[in-house]
Every structure is written in C-alpha cells, then in structure tokens.
PDB file of N, CA and C and ligand atoms in Angstrom:
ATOM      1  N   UNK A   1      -5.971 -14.954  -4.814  1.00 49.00           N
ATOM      2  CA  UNK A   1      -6.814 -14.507  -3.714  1.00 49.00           C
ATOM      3  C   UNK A   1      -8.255 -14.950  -3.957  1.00 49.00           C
ATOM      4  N   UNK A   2      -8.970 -15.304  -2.913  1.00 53.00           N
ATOM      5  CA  UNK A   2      -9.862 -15.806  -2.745  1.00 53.00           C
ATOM      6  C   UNK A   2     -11.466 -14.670  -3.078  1.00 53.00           C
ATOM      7  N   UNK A   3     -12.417 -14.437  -3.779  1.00 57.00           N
ATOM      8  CA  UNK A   3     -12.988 -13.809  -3.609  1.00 57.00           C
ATOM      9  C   UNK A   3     -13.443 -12.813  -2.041  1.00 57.00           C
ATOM     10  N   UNK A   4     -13.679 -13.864  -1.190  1.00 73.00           N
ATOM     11  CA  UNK A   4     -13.992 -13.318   0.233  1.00 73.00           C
ATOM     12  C   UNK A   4     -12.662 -12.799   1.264  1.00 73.00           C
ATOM     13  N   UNK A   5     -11.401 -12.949   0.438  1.00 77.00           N
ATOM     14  CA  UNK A   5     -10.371 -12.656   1.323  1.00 77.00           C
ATOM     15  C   UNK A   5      -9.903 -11.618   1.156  1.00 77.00           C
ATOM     16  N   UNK A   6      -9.941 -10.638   2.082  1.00 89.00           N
ATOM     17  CA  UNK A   6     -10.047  -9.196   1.999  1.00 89.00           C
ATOM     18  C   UNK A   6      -8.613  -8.522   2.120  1.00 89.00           C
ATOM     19  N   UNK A   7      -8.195  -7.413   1.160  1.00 91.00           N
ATOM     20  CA  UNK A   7      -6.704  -7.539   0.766  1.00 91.00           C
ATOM     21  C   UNK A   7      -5.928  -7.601   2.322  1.00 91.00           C
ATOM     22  N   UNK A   8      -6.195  -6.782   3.243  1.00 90.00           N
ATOM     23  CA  UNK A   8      -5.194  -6.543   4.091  1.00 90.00           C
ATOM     24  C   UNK A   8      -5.349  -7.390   5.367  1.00 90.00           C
ATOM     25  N   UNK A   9      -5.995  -8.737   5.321  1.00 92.00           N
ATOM     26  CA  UNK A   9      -5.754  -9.741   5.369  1.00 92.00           C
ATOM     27  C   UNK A   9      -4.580 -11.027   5.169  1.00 92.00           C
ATOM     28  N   UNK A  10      -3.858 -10.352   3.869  1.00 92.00           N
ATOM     29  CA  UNK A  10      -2.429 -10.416   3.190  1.00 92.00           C
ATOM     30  C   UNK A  10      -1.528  -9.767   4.189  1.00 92.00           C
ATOM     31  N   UNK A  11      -1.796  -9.146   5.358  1.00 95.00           N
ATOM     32  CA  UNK A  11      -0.357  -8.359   5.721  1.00 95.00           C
ATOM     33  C   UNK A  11      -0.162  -8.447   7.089  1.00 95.00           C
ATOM     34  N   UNK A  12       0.482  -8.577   7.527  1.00 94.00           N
ATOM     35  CA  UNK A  12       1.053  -8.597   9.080  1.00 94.00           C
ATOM     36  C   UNK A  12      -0.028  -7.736   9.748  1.00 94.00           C
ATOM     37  N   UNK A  13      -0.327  -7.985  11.304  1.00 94.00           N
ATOM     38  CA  UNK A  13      -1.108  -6.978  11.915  1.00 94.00           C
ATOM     39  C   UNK A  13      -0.190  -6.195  11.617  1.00 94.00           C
ATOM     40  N   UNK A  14       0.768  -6.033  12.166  1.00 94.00           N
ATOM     41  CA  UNK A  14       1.542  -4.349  12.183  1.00 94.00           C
ATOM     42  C   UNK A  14       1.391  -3.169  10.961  1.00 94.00           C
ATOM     43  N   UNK A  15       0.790  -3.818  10.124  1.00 96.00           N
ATOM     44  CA  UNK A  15       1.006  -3.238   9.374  1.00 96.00           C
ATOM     45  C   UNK A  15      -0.327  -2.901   8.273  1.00 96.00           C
ATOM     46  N   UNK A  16      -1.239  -3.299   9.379  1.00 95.00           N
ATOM     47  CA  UNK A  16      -2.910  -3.173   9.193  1.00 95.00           C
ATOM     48  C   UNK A  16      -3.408  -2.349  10.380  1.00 95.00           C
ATOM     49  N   UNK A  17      -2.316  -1.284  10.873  1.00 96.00           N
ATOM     50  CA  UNK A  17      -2.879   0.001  11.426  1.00 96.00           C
ATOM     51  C   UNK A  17      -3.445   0.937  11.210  1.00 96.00           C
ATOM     52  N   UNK A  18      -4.531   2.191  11.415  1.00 97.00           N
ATOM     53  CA  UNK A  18      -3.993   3.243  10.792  1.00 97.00           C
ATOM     54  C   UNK A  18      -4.176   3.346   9.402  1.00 97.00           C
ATOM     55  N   UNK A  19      -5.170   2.476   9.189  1.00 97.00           N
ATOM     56  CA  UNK A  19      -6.017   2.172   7.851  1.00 97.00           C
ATOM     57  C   UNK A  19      -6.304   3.838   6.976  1.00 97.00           C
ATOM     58  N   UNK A  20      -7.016   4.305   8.111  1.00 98.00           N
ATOM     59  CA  UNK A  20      -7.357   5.504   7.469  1.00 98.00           C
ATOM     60  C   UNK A  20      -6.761   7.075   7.471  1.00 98.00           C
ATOM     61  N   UNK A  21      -4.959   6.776   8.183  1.00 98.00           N
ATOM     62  CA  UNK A  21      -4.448   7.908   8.546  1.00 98.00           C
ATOM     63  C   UNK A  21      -3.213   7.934   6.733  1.00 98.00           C
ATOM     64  N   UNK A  22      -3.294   9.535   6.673  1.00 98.00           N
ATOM     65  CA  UNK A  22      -2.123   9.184   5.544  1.00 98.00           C
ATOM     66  C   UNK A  22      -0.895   8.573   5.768  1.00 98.00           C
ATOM     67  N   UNK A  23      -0.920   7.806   4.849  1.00 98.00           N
ATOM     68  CA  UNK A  23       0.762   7.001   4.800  1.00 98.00           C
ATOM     69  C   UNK A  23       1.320   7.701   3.999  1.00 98.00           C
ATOM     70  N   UNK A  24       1.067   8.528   2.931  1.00 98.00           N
ATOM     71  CA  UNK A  24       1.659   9.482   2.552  1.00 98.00           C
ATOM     72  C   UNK A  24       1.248  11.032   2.631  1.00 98.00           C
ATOM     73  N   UNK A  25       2.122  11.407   3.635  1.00 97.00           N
ATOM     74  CA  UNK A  25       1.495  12.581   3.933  1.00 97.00           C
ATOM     75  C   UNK A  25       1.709  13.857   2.794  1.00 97.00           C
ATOM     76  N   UNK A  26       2.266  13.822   2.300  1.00 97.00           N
ATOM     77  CA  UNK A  26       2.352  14.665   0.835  1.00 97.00           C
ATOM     78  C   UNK A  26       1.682  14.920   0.039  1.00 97.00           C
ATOM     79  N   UNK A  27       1.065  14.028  -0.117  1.00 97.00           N
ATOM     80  CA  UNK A  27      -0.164  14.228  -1.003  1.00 97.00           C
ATOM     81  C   UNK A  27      -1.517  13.667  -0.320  1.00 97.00           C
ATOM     82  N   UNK A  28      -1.535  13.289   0.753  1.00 98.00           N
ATOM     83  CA  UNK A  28      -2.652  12.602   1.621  1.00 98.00           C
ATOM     84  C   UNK A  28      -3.847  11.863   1.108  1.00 98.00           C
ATOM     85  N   UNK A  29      -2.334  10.633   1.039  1.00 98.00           N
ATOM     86  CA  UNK A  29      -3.060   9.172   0.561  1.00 98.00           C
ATOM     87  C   UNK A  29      -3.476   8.117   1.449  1.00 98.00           C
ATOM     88  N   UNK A  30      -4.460   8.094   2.053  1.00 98.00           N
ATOM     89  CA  UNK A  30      -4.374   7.096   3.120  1.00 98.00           C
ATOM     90  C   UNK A  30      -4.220   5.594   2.719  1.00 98.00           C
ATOM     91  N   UNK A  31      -3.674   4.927   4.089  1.00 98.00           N
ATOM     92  CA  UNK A  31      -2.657   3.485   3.659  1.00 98.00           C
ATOM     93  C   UNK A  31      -3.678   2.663   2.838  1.00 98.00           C
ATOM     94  N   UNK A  32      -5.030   2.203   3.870  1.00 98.00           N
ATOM     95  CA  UNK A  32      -6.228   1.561   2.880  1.00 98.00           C
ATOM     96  C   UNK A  32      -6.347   2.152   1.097  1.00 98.00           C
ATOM     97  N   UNK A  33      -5.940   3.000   0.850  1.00 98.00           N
ATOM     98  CA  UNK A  33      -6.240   3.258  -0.976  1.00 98.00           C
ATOM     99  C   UNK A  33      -4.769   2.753  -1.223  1.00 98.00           C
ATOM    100  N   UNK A  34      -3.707   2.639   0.076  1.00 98.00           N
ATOM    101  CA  UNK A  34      -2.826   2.348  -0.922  1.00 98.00           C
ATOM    102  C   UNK A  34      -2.737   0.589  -0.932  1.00 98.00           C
ATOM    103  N   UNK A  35      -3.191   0.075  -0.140  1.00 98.00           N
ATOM    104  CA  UNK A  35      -3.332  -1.234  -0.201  1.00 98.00           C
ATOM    105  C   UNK A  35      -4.002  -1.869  -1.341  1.00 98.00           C
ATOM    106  N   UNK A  36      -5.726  -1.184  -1.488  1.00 97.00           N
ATOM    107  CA  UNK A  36      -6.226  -1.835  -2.573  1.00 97.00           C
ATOM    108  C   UNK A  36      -5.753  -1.377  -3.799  1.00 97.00           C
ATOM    109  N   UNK A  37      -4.933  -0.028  -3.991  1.00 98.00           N
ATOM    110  CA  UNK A  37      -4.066  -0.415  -5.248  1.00 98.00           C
ATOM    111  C   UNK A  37      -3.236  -1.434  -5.584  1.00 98.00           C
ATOM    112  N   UNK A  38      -2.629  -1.669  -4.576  1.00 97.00           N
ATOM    113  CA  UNK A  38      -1.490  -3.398  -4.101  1.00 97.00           C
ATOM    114  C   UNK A  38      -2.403  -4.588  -4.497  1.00 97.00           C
ATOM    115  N   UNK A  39      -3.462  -4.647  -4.117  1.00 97.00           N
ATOM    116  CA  UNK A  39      -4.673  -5.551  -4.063  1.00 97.00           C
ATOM    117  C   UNK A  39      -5.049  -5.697  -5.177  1.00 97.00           C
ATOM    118  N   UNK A  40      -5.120  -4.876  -6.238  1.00 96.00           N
ATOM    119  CA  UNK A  40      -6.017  -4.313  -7.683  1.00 96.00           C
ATOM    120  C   UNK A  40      -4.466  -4.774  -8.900  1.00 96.00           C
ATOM    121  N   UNK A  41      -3.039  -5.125  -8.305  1.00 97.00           N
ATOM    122  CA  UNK A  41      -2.360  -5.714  -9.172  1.00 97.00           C
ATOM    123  C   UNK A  41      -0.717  -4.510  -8.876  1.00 97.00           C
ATOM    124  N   UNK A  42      -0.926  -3.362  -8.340  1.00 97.00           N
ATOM    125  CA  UNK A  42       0.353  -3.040  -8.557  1.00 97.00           C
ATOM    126  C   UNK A  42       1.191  -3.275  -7.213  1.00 97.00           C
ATOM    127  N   UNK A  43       2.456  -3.976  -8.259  1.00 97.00           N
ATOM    128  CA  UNK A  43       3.465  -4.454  -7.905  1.00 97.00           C
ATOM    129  C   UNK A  43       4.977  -3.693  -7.676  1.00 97.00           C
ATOM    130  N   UNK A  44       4.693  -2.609  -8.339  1.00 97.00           N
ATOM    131  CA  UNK A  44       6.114  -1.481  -7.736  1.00 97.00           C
ATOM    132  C   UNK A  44       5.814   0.128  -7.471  1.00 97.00           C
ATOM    133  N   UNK A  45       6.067   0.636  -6.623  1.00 98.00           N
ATOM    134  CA  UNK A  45       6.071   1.844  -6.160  1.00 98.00           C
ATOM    135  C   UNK A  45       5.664   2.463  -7.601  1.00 98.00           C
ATOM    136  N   UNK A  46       5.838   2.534  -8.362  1.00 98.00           N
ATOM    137  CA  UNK A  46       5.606   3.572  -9.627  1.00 98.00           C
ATOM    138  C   UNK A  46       4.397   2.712  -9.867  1.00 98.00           C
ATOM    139  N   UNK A  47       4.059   2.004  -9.689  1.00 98.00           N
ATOM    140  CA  UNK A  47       2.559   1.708 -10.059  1.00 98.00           C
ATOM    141  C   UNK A  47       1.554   2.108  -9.174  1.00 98.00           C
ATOM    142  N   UNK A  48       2.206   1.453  -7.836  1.00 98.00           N
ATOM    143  CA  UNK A  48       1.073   2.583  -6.689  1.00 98.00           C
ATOM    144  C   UNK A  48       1.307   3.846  -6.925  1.00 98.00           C
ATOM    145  N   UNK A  49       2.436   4.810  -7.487  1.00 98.00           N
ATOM    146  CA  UNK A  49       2.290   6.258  -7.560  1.00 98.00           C
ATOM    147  C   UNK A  49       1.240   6.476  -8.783  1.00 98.00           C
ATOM    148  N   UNK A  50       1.377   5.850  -9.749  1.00 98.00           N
ATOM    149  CA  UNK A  50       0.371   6.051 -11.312  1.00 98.00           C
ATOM    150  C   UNK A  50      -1.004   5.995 -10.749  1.00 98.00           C
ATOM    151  N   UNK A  51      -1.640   5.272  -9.996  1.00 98.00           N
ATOM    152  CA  UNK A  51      -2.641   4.882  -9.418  1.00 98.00           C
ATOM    153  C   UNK A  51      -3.292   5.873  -8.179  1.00 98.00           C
ATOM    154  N   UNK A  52      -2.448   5.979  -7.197  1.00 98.00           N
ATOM    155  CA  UNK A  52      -2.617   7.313  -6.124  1.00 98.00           C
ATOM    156  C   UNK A  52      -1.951   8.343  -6.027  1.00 98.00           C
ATOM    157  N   UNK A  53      -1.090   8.493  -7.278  1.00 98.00           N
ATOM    158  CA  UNK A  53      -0.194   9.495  -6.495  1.00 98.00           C
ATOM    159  C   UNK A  53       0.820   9.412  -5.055  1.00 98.00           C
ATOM    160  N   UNK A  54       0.399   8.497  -4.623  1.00 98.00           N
ATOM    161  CA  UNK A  54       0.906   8.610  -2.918  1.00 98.00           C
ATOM    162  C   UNK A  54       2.903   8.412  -4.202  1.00 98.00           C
ATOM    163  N   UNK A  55       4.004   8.593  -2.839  1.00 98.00           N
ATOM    164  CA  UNK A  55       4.992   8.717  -3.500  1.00 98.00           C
ATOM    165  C   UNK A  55       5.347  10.171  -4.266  1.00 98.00           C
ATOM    166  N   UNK A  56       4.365  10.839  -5.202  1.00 97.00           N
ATOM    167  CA  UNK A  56       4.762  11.399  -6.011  1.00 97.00           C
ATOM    168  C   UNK A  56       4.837  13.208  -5.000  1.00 97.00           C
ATOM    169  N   UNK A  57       5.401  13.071  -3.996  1.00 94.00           N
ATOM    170  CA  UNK A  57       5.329  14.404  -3.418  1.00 94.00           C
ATOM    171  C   UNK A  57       7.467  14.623  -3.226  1.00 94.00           C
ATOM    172  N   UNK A  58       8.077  14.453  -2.111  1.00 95.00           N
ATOM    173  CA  UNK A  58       9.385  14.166  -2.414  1.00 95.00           C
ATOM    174  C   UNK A  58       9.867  13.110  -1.938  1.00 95.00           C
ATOM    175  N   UNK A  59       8.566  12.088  -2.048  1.00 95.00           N
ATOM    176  CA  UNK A  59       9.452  10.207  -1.989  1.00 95.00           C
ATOM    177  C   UNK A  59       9.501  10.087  -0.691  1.00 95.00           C
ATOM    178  N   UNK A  60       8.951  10.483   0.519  1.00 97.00           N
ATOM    179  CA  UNK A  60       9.854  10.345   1.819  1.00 97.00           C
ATOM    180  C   UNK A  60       8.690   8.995   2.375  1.00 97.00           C
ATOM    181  N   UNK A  61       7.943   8.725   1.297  1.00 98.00           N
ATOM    182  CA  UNK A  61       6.773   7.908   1.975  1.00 98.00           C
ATOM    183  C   UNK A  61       7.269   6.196   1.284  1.00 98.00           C
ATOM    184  N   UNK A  62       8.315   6.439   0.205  1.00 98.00           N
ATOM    185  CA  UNK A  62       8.844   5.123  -0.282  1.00 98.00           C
ATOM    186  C   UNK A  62       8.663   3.797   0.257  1.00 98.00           C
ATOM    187  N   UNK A  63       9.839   3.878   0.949  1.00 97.00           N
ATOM    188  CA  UNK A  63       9.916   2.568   1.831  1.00 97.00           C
ATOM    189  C   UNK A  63       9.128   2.162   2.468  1.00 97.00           C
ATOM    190  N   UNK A  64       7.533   2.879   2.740  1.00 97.00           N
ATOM    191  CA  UNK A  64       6.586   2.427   3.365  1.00 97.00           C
ATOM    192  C   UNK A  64       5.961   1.413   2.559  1.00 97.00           C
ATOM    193  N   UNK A  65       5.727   2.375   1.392  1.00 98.00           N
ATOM    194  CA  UNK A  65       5.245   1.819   0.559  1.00 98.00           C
ATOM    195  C   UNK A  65       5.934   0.351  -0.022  1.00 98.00           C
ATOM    196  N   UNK A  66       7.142   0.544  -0.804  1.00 97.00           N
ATOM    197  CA  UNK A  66       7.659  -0.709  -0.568  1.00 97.00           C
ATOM    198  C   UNK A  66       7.753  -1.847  -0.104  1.00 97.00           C
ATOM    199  N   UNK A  67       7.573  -1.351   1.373  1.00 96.00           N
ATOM    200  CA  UNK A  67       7.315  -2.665   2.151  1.00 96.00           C
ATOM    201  C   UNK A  67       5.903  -3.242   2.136  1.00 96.00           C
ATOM    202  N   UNK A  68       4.938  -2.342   2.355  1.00 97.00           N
ATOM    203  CA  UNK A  68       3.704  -2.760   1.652  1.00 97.00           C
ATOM    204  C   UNK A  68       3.727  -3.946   0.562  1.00 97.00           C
ATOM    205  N   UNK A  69       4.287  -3.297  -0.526  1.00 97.00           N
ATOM    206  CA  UNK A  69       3.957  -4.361  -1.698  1.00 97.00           C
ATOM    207  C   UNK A  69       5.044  -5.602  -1.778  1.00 97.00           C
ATOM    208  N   UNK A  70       6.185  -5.484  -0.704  1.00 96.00           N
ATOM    209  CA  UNK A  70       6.818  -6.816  -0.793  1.00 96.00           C
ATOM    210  C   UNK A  70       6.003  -7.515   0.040  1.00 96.00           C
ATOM    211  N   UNK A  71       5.150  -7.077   1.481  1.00 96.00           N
ATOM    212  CA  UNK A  71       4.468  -8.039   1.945  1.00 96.00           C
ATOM    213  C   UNK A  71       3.599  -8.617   1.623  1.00 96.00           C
ATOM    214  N   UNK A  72       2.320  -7.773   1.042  1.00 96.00           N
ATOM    215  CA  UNK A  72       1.840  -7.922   0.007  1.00 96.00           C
ATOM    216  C   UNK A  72       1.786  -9.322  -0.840  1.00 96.00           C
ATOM    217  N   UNK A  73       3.194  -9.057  -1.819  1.00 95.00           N
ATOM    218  CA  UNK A  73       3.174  -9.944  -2.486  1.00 95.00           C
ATOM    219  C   UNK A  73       4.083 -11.384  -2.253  1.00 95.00           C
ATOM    220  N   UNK A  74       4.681 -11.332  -0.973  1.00 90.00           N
ATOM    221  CA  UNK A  74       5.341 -11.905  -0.410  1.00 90.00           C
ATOM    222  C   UNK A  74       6.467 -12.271  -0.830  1.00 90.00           C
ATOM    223  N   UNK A  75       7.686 -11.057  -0.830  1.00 60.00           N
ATOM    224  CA  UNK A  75       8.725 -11.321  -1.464  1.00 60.00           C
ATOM    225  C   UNK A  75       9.332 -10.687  -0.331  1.00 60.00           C
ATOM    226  N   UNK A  76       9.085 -11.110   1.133  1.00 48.00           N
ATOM    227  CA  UNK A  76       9.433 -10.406   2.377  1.00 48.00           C
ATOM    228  C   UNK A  76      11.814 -11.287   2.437  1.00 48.00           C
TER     229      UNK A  76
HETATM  230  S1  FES B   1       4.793  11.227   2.180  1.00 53.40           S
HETATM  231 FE1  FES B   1       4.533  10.366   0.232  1.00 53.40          FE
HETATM  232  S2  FES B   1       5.864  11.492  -1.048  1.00 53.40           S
HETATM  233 FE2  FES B   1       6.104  12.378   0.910  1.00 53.40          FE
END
C-alpha cells in the first residue's frame, strides 16, 4: 500500500458504508476501527478480535468481519 492510499479504498463500495455505525454490535466496534486494524496487518478474525475486541461478544459479527479481511486482502 501506497503511503497516500487510504485503507478502505482496498474494498468494494458496498462495503465502505456505515463507516461509523457498529459492525459489531456486542461490544460496539465500529466498522472504520475494524478496518484500520485490517489495514495495521491483521489478517484473521482472532487478530481483529486481539486488537478490538469486535468478535469477542457471541461471534454473531464473524462473517462480517471475515469478509472484511478476505477483501481486504484479496483472497475474495
Ligand atoms: S456483534 Fe460482534 S460478537 Fe456479536
């Protein structure tokens, strides 16, 4: 990544909504902190949970997340 290229820039519009609403509502992590954790190097759900917590309430926010970091890292 380019210094000036801003992480969620990396991701589909769809999925650069709603920046500041929780994506995990369990612990109320909004999606932007969970991106620049994605952005900052983590690569699997247990790394964005070590980092935000998001995930660590009863998981129902997973697959969001997931998909996040496969787009992310482009392993779509
Ligand atoms: S919404 Fe994230 S663990 Fe439930």
């Amino acid at each position: 990544m380019t210094s000036n290229e801003k992480p969620i820039e990396k991701l589909p519009e769809i999925l650069t909504r709603d920046l500041n609403a929780n994506l995990c509502v369990c612990n109320e992590v909004i999606k932007i902190d969970i991106i620049n954790a994605i952005a900052n190097g983590a690569m699997s759900i247990e790394e964005v949970r070590r980092q935000t917590y998001a995930t660590d309430g009863n998981g129902c926010c997973k697959h969001d997340v997931g998909r996040l970091i496969e787009c992310y890292w482009g392993k779509v």
